[in-house]
Each structure stands twice: as C-alpha cells, then as structure tokens.
Short mmCIF file of C-alpha atoms and ligand atoms in Angstrom, two decimals:
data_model
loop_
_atom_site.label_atom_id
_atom_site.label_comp_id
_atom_site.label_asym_id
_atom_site.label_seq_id
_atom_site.Cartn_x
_atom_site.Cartn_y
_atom_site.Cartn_z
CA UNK A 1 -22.22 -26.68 70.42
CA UNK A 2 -24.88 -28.56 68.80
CA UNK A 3 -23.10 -31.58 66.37
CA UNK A 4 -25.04 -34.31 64.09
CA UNK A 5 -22.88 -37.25 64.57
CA UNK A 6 -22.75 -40.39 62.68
CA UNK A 7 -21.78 -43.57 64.57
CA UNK A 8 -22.18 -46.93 63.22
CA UNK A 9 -22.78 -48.00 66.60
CA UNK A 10 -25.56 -46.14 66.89
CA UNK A 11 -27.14 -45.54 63.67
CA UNK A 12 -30.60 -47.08 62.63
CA UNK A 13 -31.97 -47.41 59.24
CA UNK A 14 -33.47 -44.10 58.06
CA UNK A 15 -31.84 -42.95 61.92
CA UNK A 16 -28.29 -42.38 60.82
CA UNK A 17 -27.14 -39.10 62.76
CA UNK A 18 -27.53 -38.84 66.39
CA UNK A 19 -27.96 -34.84 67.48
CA UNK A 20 -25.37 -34.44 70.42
CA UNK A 21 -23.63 -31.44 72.45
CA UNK A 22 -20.19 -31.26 71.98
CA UNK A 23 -17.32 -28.94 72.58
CA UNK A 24 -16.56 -26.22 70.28
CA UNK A 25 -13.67 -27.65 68.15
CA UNK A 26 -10.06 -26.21 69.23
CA UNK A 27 -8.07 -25.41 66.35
CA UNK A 28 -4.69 -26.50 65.01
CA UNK A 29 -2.25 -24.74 63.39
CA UNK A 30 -3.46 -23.09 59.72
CA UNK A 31 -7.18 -23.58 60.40
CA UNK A 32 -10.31 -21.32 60.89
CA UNK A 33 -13.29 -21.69 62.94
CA UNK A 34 -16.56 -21.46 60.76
CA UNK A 35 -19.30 -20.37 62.55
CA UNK A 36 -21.97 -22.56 60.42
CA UNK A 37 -24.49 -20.70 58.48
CA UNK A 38 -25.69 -23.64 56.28
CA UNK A 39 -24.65 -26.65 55.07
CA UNK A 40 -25.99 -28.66 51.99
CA UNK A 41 -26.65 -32.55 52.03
CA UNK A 42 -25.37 -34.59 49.55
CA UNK A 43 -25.73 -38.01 47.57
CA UNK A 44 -22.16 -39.03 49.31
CA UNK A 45 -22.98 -38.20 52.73
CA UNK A 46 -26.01 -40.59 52.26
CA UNK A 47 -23.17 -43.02 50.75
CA UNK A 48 -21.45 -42.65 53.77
CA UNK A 49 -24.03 -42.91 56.86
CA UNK A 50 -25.59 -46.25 54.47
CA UNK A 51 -22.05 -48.01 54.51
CA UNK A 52 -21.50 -47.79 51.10
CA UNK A 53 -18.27 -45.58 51.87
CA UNK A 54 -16.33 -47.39 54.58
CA UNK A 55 -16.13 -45.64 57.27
CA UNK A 56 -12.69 -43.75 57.95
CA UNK A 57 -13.36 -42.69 61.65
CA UNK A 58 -15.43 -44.56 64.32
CA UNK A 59 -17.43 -41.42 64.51
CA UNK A 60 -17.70 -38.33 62.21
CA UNK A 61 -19.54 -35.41 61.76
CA UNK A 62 -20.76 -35.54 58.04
CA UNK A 63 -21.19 -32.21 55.78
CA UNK A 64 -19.19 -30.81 52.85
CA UNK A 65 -20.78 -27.97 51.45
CA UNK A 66 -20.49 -25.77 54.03
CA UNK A 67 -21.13 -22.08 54.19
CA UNK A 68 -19.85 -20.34 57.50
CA UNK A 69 -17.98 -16.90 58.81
CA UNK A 70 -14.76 -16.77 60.41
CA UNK A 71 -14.56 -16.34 63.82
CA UNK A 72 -11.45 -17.60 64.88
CA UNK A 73 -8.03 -17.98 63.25
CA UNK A 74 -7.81 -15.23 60.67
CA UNK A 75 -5.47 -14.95 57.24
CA UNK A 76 -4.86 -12.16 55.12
CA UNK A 77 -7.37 -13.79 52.91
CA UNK A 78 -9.52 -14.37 55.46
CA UNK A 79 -10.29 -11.29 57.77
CA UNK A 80 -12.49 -11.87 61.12
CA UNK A 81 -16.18 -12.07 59.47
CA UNK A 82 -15.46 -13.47 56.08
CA UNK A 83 -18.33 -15.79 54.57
CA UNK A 84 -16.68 -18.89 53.17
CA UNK A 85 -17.10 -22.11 51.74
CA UNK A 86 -15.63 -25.55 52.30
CA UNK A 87 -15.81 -28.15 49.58
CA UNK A 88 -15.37 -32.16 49.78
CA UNK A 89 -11.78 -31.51 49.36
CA UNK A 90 -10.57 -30.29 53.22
CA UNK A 91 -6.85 -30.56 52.40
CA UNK A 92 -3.90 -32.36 50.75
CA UNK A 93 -0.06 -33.28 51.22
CA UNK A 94 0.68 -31.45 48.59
CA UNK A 95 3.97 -33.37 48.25
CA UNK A 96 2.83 -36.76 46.88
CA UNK A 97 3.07 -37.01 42.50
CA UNK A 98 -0.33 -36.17 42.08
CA UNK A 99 -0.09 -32.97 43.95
CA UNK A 100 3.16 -32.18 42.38
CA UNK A 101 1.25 -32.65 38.59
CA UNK A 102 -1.52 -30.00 39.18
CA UNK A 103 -3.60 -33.33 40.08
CA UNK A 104 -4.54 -32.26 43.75
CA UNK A 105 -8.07 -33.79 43.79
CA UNK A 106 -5.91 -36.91 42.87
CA UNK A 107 -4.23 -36.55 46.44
CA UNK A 108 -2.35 -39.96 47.83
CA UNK A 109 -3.07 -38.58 51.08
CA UNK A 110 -6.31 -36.28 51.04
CA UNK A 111 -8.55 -34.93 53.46
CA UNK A 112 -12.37 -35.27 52.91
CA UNK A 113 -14.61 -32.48 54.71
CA UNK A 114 -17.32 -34.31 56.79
CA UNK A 115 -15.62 -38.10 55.88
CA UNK A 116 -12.19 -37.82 56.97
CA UNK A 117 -12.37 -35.21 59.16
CA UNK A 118 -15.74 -33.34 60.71
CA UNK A 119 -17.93 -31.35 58.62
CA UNK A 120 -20.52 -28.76 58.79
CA UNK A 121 -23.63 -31.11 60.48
CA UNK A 122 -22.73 -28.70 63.13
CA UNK A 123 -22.72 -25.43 64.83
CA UNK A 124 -18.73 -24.72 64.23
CA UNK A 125 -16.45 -26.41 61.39
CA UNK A 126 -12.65 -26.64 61.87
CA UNK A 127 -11.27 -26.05 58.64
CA UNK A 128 -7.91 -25.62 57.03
CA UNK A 129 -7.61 -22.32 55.88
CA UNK A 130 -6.01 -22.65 52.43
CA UNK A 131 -8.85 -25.31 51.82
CA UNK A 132 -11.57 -21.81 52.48
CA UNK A 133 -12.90 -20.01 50.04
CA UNK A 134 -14.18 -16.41 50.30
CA UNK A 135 -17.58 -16.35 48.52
CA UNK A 136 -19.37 -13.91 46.47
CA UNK A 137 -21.76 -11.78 47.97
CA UNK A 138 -25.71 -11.13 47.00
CA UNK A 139 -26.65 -15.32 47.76
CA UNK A 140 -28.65 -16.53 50.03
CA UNK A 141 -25.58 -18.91 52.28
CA UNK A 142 -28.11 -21.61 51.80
CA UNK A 143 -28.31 -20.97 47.65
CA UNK A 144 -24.64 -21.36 47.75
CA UNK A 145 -24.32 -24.20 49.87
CA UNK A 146 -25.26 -26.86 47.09
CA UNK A 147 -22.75 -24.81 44.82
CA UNK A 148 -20.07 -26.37 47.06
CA UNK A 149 -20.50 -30.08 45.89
CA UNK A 150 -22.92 -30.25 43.49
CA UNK A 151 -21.98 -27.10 41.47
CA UNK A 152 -18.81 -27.39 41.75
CA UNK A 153 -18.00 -31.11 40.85
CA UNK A 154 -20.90 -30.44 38.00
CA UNK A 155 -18.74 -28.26 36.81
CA UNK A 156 -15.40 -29.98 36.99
CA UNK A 157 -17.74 -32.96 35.40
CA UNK A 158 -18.17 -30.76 31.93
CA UNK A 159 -14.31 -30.26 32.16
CA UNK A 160 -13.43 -33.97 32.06
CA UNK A 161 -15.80 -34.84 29.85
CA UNK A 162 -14.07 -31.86 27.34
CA UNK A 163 -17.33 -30.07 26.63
CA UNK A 164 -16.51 -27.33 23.57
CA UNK A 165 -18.99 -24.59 23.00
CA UNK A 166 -21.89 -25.09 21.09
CA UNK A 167 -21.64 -28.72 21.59
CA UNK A 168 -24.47 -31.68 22.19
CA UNK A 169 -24.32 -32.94 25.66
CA UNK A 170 -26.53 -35.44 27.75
CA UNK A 171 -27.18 -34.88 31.01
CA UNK A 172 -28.23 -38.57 32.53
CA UNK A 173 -29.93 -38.05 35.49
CA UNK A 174 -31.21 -34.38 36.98
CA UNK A 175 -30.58 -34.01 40.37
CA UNK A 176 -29.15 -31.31 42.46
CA UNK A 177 -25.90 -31.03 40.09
CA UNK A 178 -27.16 -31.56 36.83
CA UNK A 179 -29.66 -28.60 37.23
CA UNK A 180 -26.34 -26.24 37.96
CA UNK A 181 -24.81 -28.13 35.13
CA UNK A 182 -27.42 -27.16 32.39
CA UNK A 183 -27.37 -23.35 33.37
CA UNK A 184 -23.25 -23.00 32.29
CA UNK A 185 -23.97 -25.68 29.40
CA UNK A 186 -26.73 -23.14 28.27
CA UNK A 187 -24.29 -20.16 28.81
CA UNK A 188 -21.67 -22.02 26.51
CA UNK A 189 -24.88 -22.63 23.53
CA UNK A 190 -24.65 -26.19 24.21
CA UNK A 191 -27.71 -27.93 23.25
CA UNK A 192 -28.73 -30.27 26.56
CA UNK A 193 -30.22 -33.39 26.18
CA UNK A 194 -31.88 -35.04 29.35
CA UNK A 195 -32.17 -38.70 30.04
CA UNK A 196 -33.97 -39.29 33.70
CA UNK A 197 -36.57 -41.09 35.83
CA UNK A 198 -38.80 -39.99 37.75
CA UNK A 199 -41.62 -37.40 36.45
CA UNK A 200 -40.51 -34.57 38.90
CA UNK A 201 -36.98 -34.60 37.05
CA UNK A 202 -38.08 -34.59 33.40
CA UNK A 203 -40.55 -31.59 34.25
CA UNK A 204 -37.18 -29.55 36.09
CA UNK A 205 -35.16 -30.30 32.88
CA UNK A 206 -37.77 -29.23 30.80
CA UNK A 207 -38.62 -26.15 33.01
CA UNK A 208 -34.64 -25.73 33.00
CA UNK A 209 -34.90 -25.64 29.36
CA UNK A 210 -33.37 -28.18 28.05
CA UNK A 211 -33.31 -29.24 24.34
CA UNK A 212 -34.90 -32.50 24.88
CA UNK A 213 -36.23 -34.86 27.67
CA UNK A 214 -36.57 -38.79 27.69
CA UNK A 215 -37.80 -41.13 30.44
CA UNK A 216 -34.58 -43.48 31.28
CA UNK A 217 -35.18 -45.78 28.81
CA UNK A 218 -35.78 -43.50 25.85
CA UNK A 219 -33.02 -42.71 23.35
CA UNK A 220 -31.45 -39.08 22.57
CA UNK A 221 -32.76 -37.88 19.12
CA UNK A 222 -29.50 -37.33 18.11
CA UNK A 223 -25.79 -38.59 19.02
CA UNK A 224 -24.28 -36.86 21.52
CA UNK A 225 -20.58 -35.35 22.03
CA UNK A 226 -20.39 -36.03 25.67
CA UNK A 227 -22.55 -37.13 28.04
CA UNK A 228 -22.10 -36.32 32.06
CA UNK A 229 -23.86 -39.65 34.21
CA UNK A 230 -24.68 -38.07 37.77
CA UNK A 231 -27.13 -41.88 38.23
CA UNK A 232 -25.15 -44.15 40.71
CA UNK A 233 -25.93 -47.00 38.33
CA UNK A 234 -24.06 -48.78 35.57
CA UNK A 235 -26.69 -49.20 33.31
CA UNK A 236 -27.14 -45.61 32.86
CA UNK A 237 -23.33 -45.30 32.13
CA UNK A 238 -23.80 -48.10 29.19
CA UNK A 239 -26.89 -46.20 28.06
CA UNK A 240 -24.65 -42.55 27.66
CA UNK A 241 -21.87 -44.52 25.70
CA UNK A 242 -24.58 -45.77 23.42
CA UNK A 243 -25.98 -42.71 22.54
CA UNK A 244 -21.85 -41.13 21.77
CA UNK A 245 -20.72 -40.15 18.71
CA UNK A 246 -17.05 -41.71 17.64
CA UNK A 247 -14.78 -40.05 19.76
CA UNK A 248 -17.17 -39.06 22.73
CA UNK A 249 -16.83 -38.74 26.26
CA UNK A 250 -18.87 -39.69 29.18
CA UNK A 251 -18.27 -38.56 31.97
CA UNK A 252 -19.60 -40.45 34.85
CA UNK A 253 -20.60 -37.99 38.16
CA UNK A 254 -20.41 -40.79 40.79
CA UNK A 255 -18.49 -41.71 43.99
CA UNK A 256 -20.22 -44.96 43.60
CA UNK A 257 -22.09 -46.84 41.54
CA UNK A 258 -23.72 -50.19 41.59
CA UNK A 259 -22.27 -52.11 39.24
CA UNK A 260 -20.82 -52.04 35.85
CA UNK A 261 -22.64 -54.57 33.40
CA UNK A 262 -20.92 -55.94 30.67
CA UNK A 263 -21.30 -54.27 26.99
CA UNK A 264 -20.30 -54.96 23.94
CA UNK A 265 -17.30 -52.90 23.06
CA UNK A 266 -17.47 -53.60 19.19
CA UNK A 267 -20.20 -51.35 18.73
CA UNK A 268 -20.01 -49.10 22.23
CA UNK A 269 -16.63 -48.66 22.94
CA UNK A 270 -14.75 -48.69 19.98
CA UNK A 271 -14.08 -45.17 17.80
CA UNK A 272 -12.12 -43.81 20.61
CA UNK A 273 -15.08 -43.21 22.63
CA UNK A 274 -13.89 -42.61 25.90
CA UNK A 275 -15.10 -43.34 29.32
CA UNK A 276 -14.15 -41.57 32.64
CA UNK A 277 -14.59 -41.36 36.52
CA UNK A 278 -14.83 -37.61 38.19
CA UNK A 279 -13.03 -37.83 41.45
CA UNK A 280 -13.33 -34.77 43.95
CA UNK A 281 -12.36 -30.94 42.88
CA UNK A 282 -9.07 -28.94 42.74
CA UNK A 283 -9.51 -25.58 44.63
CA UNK A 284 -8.61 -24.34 41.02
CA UNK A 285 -12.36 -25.82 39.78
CA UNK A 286 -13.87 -23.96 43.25
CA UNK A 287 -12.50 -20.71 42.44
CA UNK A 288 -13.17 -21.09 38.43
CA UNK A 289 -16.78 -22.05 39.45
CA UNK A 290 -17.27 -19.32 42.07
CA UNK A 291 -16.62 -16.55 39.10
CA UNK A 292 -18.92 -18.30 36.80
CA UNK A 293 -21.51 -17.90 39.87
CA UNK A 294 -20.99 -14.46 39.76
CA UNK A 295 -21.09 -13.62 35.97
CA UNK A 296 -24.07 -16.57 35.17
CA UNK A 297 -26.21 -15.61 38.84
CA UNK A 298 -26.60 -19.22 39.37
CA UNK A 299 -29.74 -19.57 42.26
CA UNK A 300 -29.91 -23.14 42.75
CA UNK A 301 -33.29 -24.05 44.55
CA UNK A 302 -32.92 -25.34 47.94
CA UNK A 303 -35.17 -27.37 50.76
CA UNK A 304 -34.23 -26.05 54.32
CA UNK A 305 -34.15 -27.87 57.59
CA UNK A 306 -32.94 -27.51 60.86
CA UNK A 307 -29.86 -29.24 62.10
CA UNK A 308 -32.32 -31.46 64.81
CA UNK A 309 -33.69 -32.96 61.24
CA UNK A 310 -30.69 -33.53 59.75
CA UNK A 311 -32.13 -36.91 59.37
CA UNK A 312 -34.77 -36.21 57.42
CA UNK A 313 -32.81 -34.14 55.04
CA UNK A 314 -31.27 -37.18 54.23
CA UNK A 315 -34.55 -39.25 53.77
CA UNK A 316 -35.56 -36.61 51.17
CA UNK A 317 -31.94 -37.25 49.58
CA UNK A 318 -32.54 -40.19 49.32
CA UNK A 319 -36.01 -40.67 48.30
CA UNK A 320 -35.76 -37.73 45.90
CA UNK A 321 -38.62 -36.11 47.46
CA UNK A 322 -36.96 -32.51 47.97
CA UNK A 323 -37.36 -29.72 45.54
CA UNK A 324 -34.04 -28.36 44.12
CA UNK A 325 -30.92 -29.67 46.51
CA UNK A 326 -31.35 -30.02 50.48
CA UNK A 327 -29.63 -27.94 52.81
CA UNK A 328 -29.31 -27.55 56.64
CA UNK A 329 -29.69 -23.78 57.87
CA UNK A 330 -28.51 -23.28 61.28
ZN1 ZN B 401 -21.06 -33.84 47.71
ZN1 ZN B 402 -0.90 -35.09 47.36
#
C-alpha cells in the first residue's frame, strides 16, 4: 500500500512527507482495518512534521481525521463495510484517574491517531475498534473528514468554554473549526462575533453570517460571554480576555501556541474571568457531535488532493491558501 511517511531524517522544509510503499498493516487484537476513503489535514499535523510537537516515533504516518470502511476485523458495531471515522484520540488505558473520572481525553497514557501511532496519510489505517465511529450517511467521506478534528474539538471547545443559549460568543480566528463552530452557535441563537486576519476569513465569517467581523486588531462592539481562540498565538488569547465580561470564559482551541505575553490581571483577569486550554476529545464529544451533524446538516467546504500531494495539502495549511478545510481523497 501506498503510505505518506514523515521522517525527520528525511524531511525538507515545505518537503515533510516522503510517499513510500509499504505493507498493508497486520492487525492486533481489538482493531479494524480501514480501507482509507479520505483523510483531512490539520493545523497539528503541520505542528508535528515542523517540530513543534516532538516527535514520539522515529517515523510516523500522520492523519487523524480519517474516514475509511472496514475490511478486516469486524464488531457487532462494526459489520464488514461500515464507513467510520477515527479522531485524534486512537485509544486510552482506561485505568489511569483521568479515565476513571469521565476525563478520557485527559488520558495518562493516550494514543494519538497519526502522532503516536499511524494515521490515515495512507491507503489502510489500523485502528482500535472501540476508538471507530460509525458515521452518518448522506456526506460526502471527504465533507466529514474535517468533522473529525476540527468539528469535533470545535465543538468540545463551546463545551469548555460553557456556552448557554442565546449567548454572545467570539470566535478569534476562522479557520477550518471555527466555520463548524458558528453553524451550532447559530443553531443555539448565539450571537457570533468574529475577530480574524486575513481578508479571505472576515469575508467566510461574514458569508457564514456572523453578527459582526473585525480585522485582528479591532475590538468586539460589545463584551462577550465567552470567547473560543482557535489562533496559535498568545496575543490573540490576551485580546479574547479583554473583550470578557466578569465571569467569562475563553476558551483557547490550540495544541500550541507561541507564547503567552504578560497582561495585566487587575483589569483582565480579575472578576472570575476564566481562562482554559482544550485538550483532545472524549468519544462522548464524537458521538454528541456526530448527531448534531445529522440534525444541523453541517457541509463543511473542503480542498481535495491526492495522497502523492500530501505535501502540498500541508503548504495550503499552512499558508491558509485553501478554501474551507483540506482533505486527502484516496
Ligand atoms: Zn486535528
Ligand atoms: Zn487513562
């Protein structure tokens, strides 16, 4: 089979994956085979193949938002055929305290799809099966891929940050996962309030119909009752807590960020204004998301490519120059 592998070793600036042929992946015990059908590209992956993620293996396959069909190692829940979906979250102990306090994506010992173990850069995925999700049918498989991370963790996103009904949020940045985000903020009458750069982004949001839209260093209107950052940068996390009411959230969307510059916490912090970190999903948030796909008819817009330009799906990720999220069909 066909994989897209990154190895450090290898790997050139703006050259990160090398396309290689590779057995098909034998599986263990409690995993399925996923034939690939498409997998989306993410911010992280970039994060990963750029170093800014240490690397866990010498070599890895990346991928996490993978949409494939059983073909070998069938459940009950997972019948020969099934199309499913594998998020960033490929597995846990279950046993450690975190797991034990409905705190899964919390894991001591997790496993990261396409970072721990190989992902879906590839023509078969190896996949544990209670880590699988059966997914709706009527989608495209690549429409849903970028449900997988950026839906999905968009979602869990408006959860941490405690987002009521009716409520004012700010959306600070509008990439892949902020433009899912605004769709269930809009089914829950919350009035969305954009902060991004980039003209392409400001003209989605406002397309997307948000309330309001502001270049990065323009103000909300109005103060806010949470705010989600999906930027990887600090100064966009000091720029949502400014715009809080007392007793806001912000929520910041980020594996990684830059740096966190000092503030003054007088006039930012204080009022029980909260701020917090979004780490990975719980397969509760995947299968809570994949019913709101179904009743909302979520159809993110996607940029295809071919596995051989895996690569460049990952210069457009990174230079911003894809419509909607990219996505590898195979
Ligand atoms: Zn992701
Ligand atoms: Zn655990």
């Amino acid at each position: 089979m066909r994989a897209a592998v990154f190895d450090p070793k290898l790997a050139r600036p703006e050259k990160w994956l090398v396309l290689e042929e590779r057995e098909q992946p034998r599986l263990g015990p409690g995993e399925v085979l996923l034939k690939v059908i498409a997998c989306g590209v993410c911010r992280t992956d970039l994060h990963i193949v750029e170093g800014d993620l240490p690397a866990l293996q010498p070599r890895i396959v990346p991928g996490h938002q993978i949409v494939g069909e059983v073909v070998a190692g069938v459940t009950a829940d997972l019948p020969l055929g099934t199309r499913a979906g594998v998020t960033w979250l490929g597995g846990v102990d279950g046993d450690c305290w975190f797991c034990r306090h409905g705190m899964e994506n919390l894991c001591d010992h997790p496993v990261f799809t396409g970072y721990s173990v190989d992902g879906g850069y590839a023509d078969y995925a190896r996949v544990r099966a209670d880590f699988a999700f059966p997914l709706p049918e009527g989608l495209e498989a690549a429409q849903v891929a970028p449900l997988l991370c950026a839906g999905i963790i968009g979602f869990r996103s408006l959860r941490v940050a405690g987002v009521q009904r009716g409520e004012r949020v700010g959306l600070f940045g509008f990439g892949s996962s902020a433009s899912l985000a605004i769709q269930v903020l809009q089914a829950w009458d919350c009035e969305v309030y954009v902060v991004t750069r980039g003209e392409n982004h400001r003209r989605a949001a406002e397309a997307a119909g948000a309330t309001w839209v502001g270049a990065e260093d323009a103000k909300p209107p109005t103060v806010l009752d949470r705010a989600i950052t999906f930027a990887p940068s600090g100064k966009v996390v000091v720029a949502a807590l400014a715009s809080l009411r007392k007793g806001g959230v912000v929520a910041i969307n980020a594996i990684h960020l830059d740096q966190m510059p000092a503030f003054d916490y007088d006039t930012l912090l204080w009022g029980e204004r909260q701020l917090r970190s979004v780490a990975n999903v719980t397969r509760q948030d995947a299968r809570d998301f994949l019913v709101l796909v179904r009743q909302l008819d979520l159809h993110p817009s996607v940029t295809e490519f071919p596995l051989h330009e895996a690569n460049a799906a990952l210069q457009a990720v990174k230079h911003e120059t894809a419509a909607g999220s990219a996505v590898l069909v195979l």
